């Protein structure tokens, strides 16, 4: 099955931009819908962005739309999350995930990376 590994997290200042990457191996990358999720201490995991297998459609929660951009490169087996204008409230562990089904069915994301910490200071 597909294995996922995130990278690019770290400590940044409010207003900065950050690019998170996720590399996949061991599976048919192009058959999976992909997504980024995040979880802050004391809060439930929430969806940040998802993208279709072909990369032609994406979903963002209304509260995040405009600052977060998801993209994928099936030739390189990678999915990227570009984050602009970071706020302290964006501090969380960010996870890459894969789904054998629809990018709109968040409960179907069953393959997960280990997560990467993003900390935004004010």
PDB file of C-alpha atoms in Angstrom:
ATOM      1  CA  UNK A   1       0.000   0.000   0.000  1.00  0.00           C
ATOM      2  CA  UNK A   2       0.981   3.616  -0.435  1.00  0.00           C
ATOM      3  CA  UNK A   3       3.348   5.172   2.111  1.00  0.00           C
ATOM      4  CA  UNK A   4       3.316   8.917   2.751  1.00  0.00           C
ATOM      5  CA  UNK A   5       6.002  11.167   4.195  1.00  0.00           C
ATOM      6  CA  UNK A   6       5.569  14.887   4.881  1.00  0.00           C
ATOM      7  CA  UNK A   7       8.274  17.518   4.994  1.00  0.00           C
ATOM      8  CA  UNK A   8       8.611  21.287   5.147  1.00  0.00           C
ATOM      9  CA  UNK A   9       7.213  22.117   8.565  1.00  0.00           C
ATOM     10  CA  UNK A  10       8.975  24.319  11.060  1.00  0.00           C
ATOM     11  CA  UNK A  11       8.900  27.509  13.104  1.00  0.00           C
ATOM     12  CA  UNK A  12       7.847  30.616  11.184  1.00  0.00           C
ATOM     13  CA  UNK A  13       6.586  34.106  11.919  1.00  0.00           C
ATOM     14  CA  UNK A  14       3.080  35.419  11.340  1.00  0.00           C
ATOM     15  CA  UNK A  15       2.714  36.625   7.782  1.00  0.00           C
ATOM     16  CA  UNK A  16       5.242  34.167   6.400  1.00  0.00           C
ATOM     17  CA  UNK A  17       4.575  31.595   3.713  1.00  0.00           C
ATOM     18  CA  UNK A  18       5.349  27.914   3.889  1.00  0.00           C
ATOM     19  CA  UNK A  19       5.441  25.035   1.434  1.00  0.00           C
ATOM     20  CA  UNK A  20       4.713  21.554   2.714  1.00  0.00           C
ATOM     21  CA  UNK A  21       5.506  18.527   0.590  1.00  0.00           C
ATOM     22  CA  UNK A  22       4.387  14.922   0.760  1.00  0.00           C
ATOM     23  CA  UNK A  23       6.203  12.130  -1.035  1.00  0.00           C
ATOM     24  CA  UNK A  24       4.463   8.843  -1.766  1.00  0.00           C
ATOM     25  CA  UNK A  25       5.857   5.402  -2.429  1.00  0.00           C
ATOM     26  CA  UNK A  26       4.719   1.797  -2.613  1.00  0.00           C
ATOM     27  CA  UNK A  27       1.404   2.332  -4.383  1.00  0.00           C
ATOM     28  CA  UNK A  28      -0.360   3.527  -7.499  1.00  0.00           C
ATOM     29  CA  UNK A  29      -0.164   7.214  -6.692  1.00  0.00           C
ATOM     30  CA  UNK A  30      -2.486   8.431  -9.427  1.00  0.00           C
ATOM     31  CA  UNK A  31      -5.358   6.220  -8.233  1.00  0.00           C
ATOM     32  CA  UNK A  32      -5.631   8.070  -4.902  1.00  0.00           C
ATOM     33  CA  UNK A  33      -7.353  11.284  -4.068  1.00  0.00           C
ATOM     34  CA  UNK A  34      -5.032  13.271  -1.795  1.00  0.00           C
ATOM     35  CA  UNK A  35      -5.528  15.651   1.053  1.00  0.00           C
ATOM     36  CA  UNK A  36      -3.952  17.739   3.770  1.00  0.00           C
ATOM     37  CA  UNK A  37      -5.369  17.751   7.281  1.00  0.00           C
ATOM     38  CA  UNK A  38      -4.250  19.443  10.468  1.00  0.00           C
ATOM     39  CA  UNK A  39      -4.715  18.982  14.185  1.00  0.00           C
ATOM     40  CA  UNK A  40      -4.003  21.512  16.913  1.00  0.00           C
ATOM     41  CA  UNK A  41      -3.678  20.590  20.601  1.00  0.00           C
ATOM     42  CA  UNK A  42      -7.087  20.024  22.156  1.00  0.00           C
ATOM     43  CA  UNK A  43      -8.870  20.169  18.817  1.00  0.00           C
ATOM     44  CA  UNK A  44     -10.144  17.586  16.376  1.00  0.00           C
ATOM     45  CA  UNK A  45      -8.422  16.929  13.104  1.00  0.00           C
ATOM     46  CA  UNK A  46      -9.787  19.092  10.302  1.00  0.00           C
ATOM     47  CA  UNK A  47      -9.500  19.067   6.549  1.00  0.00           C
ATOM     48  CA  UNK A  48      -7.347  21.753   4.976  1.00  0.00           C
ATOM     49  CA  UNK A  49      -7.496  20.833   1.308  1.00  0.00           C
ATOM     50  CA  UNK A  50      -8.176  17.862  -0.960  1.00  0.00           C
ATOM     51  CA  UNK A  51      -7.530  17.183  -4.617  1.00  0.00           C
ATOM     52  CA  UNK A  52      -8.787  14.701  -7.198  1.00  0.00           C
ATOM     53  CA  UNK A  53      -6.768  11.873  -8.668  1.00  0.00           C
ATOM     54  CA  UNK A  54      -6.185  13.825 -11.865  1.00  0.00           C
ATOM     55  CA  UNK A  55      -5.491  17.071 -10.027  1.00  0.00           C
ATOM     56  CA  UNK A  56      -8.185  18.948 -11.922  1.00  0.00           C
ATOM     57  CA  UNK A  57     -10.396  19.784  -8.922  1.00  0.00           C
ATOM     58  CA  UNK A  58      -9.700  20.823  -5.351  1.00  0.00           C
ATOM     59  CA  UNK A  59     -11.664  21.480  -2.191  1.00  0.00           C
ATOM     60  CA  UNK A  60     -10.960  24.012   0.557  1.00  0.00           C
ATOM     61  CA  UNK A  61     -13.017  24.985   3.584  1.00  0.00           C
ATOM     62  CA  UNK A  62     -14.424  28.479   3.150  1.00  0.00           C
ATOM     63  CA  UNK A  63     -12.394  29.764   6.085  1.00  0.00           C
ATOM     64  CA  UNK A  64      -9.119  28.753   4.446  1.00  0.00           C
ATOM     65  CA  UNK A  65      -9.872  29.395   0.809  1.00  0.00           C
ATOM     66  CA  UNK A  66      -7.471  31.932  -0.628  1.00  0.00           C
ATOM     67  CA  UNK A  67      -4.515  31.228   1.670  1.00  0.00           C
ATOM     68  CA  UNK A  68      -4.060  27.513   1.025  1.00  0.00           C
ATOM     69  CA  UNK A  69      -3.307  25.928  -2.332  1.00  0.00           C
ATOM     70  CA  UNK A  70      -2.998  22.197  -2.943  1.00  0.00           C
ATOM     71  CA  UNK A  71      -1.337  20.717  -6.008  1.00  0.00           C
ATOM     72  CA  UNK A  72      -0.016  17.343  -7.108  1.00  0.00           C
ATOM     73  CA  UNK A  73       2.552  15.997  -9.516  1.00  0.00           C
ATOM     74  CA  UNK A  74       1.711  12.434 -10.460  1.00  0.00           C
ATOM     75  CA  UNK A  75       4.964  12.039 -12.375  1.00  0.00           C
ATOM     76  CA  UNK A  76       6.934  12.709  -9.187  1.00  0.00           C
ATOM     77  CA  UNK A  77       4.469  11.104  -6.745  1.00  0.00           C
ATOM     78  CA  UNK A  78       4.177  14.268  -4.689  1.00  0.00           C
ATOM     79  CA  UNK A  79       1.467  16.494  -3.309  1.00  0.00           C
ATOM     80  CA  UNK A  80       2.174  20.011  -2.089  1.00  0.00           C
ATOM     81  CA  UNK A  81       0.404  22.420   0.236  1.00  0.00           C
ATOM     82  CA  UNK A  82       1.313  26.077  -0.236  1.00  0.00           C
ATOM     83  CA  UNK A  83       0.334  28.221   2.738  1.00  0.00           C
ATOM     84  CA  UNK A  84       0.376  32.005   2.511  1.00  0.00           C
ATOM     85  CA  UNK A  85      -0.019  34.658   5.214  1.00  0.00           C
ATOM     86  CA  UNK A  86       0.305  32.325   8.148  1.00  0.00           C
ATOM     87  CA  UNK A  87      -1.391  33.167  11.433  1.00  0.00           C
ATOM     88  CA  UNK A  88      -0.644  31.804  14.916  1.00  0.00           C
ATOM     89  CA  UNK A  89      -3.978  29.985  14.664  1.00  0.00           C
ATOM     90  CA  UNK A  90      -2.473  27.901  11.862  1.00  0.00           C
ATOM     91  CA  UNK A  91      -0.167  26.224  14.363  1.00  0.00           C
ATOM     92  CA  UNK A  92      -0.823  22.488  14.174  1.00  0.00           C
ATOM     93  CA  UNK A  93       0.502  19.162  13.044  1.00  0.00           C
ATOM     94  CA  UNK A  94      -0.164  18.880   9.334  1.00  0.00           C
ATOM     95  CA  UNK A  95      -0.869  15.459   7.838  1.00  0.00           C
ATOM     96  CA  UNK A  96      -0.844  14.194   4.296  1.00  0.00           C
ATOM     97  CA  UNK A  97      -3.484  11.584   3.485  1.00  0.00           C
ATOM     98  CA  UNK A  98      -4.665   9.435   0.588  1.00  0.00           C
ATOM     99  CA  UNK A  99      -8.067   8.057  -0.331  1.00  0.00           C
ATOM    100  CA  UNK A 100      -9.073   5.341  -2.798  1.00  0.00           C
ATOM    101  CA  UNK A 101     -12.357   7.178  -3.376  1.00  0.00           C
ATOM    102  CA  UNK A 102     -13.685  10.678  -3.855  1.00  0.00           C
ATOM    103  CA  UNK A 103     -11.757  13.769  -2.777  1.00  0.00           C
ATOM    104  CA  UNK A 104     -15.016  15.060  -1.278  1.00  0.00           C
ATOM    105  CA  UNK A 105     -15.472  12.079   1.048  1.00  0.00           C
ATOM    106  CA  UNK A 106     -13.172  13.011   3.906  1.00  0.00           C
ATOM    107  CA  UNK A 107     -13.956   9.873   5.894  1.00  0.00           C
ATOM    108  CA  UNK A 108     -12.480   7.772   3.093  1.00  0.00           C
ATOM    109  CA  UNK A 109      -8.947   9.083   3.659  1.00  0.00           C
ATOM    110  CA  UNK A 110      -7.423   6.011   5.243  1.00  0.00           C
ATOM    111  CA  UNK A 111      -3.712   6.271   4.424  1.00  0.00           C
ATOM    112  CA  UNK A 112      -1.798   8.757   6.533  1.00  0.00           C
ATOM    113  CA  UNK A 113       1.653  10.193   6.877  1.00  0.00           C
ATOM    114  CA  UNK A 114       3.383  10.786  10.201  1.00  0.00           C
ATOM    115  CA  UNK A 115       2.688  14.519  10.217  1.00  0.00           C
ATOM    116  CA  UNK A 116       4.881  17.609  10.232  1.00  0.00           C
ATOM    117  CA  UNK A 117       4.746  20.341  12.871  1.00  0.00           C
ATOM    118  CA  UNK A 118       4.002  23.909  11.824  1.00  0.00           C
ATOM    119  CA  UNK A 119       4.445  26.558  14.503  1.00  0.00           C
ATOM    120  CA  UNK A 120       3.603  30.198  13.801  1.00  0.00           C
ATOM    121  CA  UNK A 121       4.822  32.855  16.208  1.00  0.00           C
ATOM    122  CA  UNK A 122       3.299  36.320  16.556  1.00  0.00           C
TER     123      UNK A 122
END
